[in-house]
Amino acid sequence: MAEQTTEQTYYGLTLAQHRERIKKLGAEKGLQGEHLERITAKALEMLPTIRLDESAQR
C-alpha cells in the first residue's frame, strides 16, 4: 500500500520535490555551489506565496 504523506503540496509537488527540480534546472543552466543553494532556497521561500489566477494582468 502506498504511504500517505501529510506534507503540503504546491502545484502538485512537495517542497522536497520542487527543491530537486530547481536544483536540476539550475545545474543545467550552469549554476554551482553556494550560488545554486542560494537560488534554490529563495525559490522555495517564494513558492508558497505565488498565487495563480485566470485573469490577465496587463
XYZ file of C-alpha atoms in Angstrom, residues 1-33:
33
model
C 0.000 0.000 0.000
C 1.244 3.500 -0.819
C 2.236 5.642 2.121
C 0.170 8.791 2.500
C 2.005 11.975 3.322
C 0.707 14.964 5.212
C 3.316 17.219 3.632
C 1.697 20.154 1.856
C 1.967 20.275 -1.907
C 2.298 23.249 -4.217
C 1.206 22.775 -7.811
C 1.189 19.015 -7.332
C 4.655 18.632 -5.781
C 6.029 18.756 -2.259
C 8.704 21.291 -1.368
C 11.293 18.487 -1.407
C 10.281 17.561 -4.954
C 10.407 21.205 -6.023
C 13.881 21.523 -4.440
C 15.180 18.648 -6.557
C 13.653 20.073 -9.755
C 15.022 23.576 -9.084
C 18.496 22.209 -8.368
C 18.433 20.088 -11.520
C 17.328 23.016 -13.691
C 19.877 25.340 -12.073
C 22.674 22.853 -12.665
C 21.610 22.515 -16.307
C 21.919 26.316 -16.606
C 25.414 26.253 -15.122
C 24.729 27.309 -11.525
C 27.031 25.723 -8.957
C 27.815 25.568 -5.253
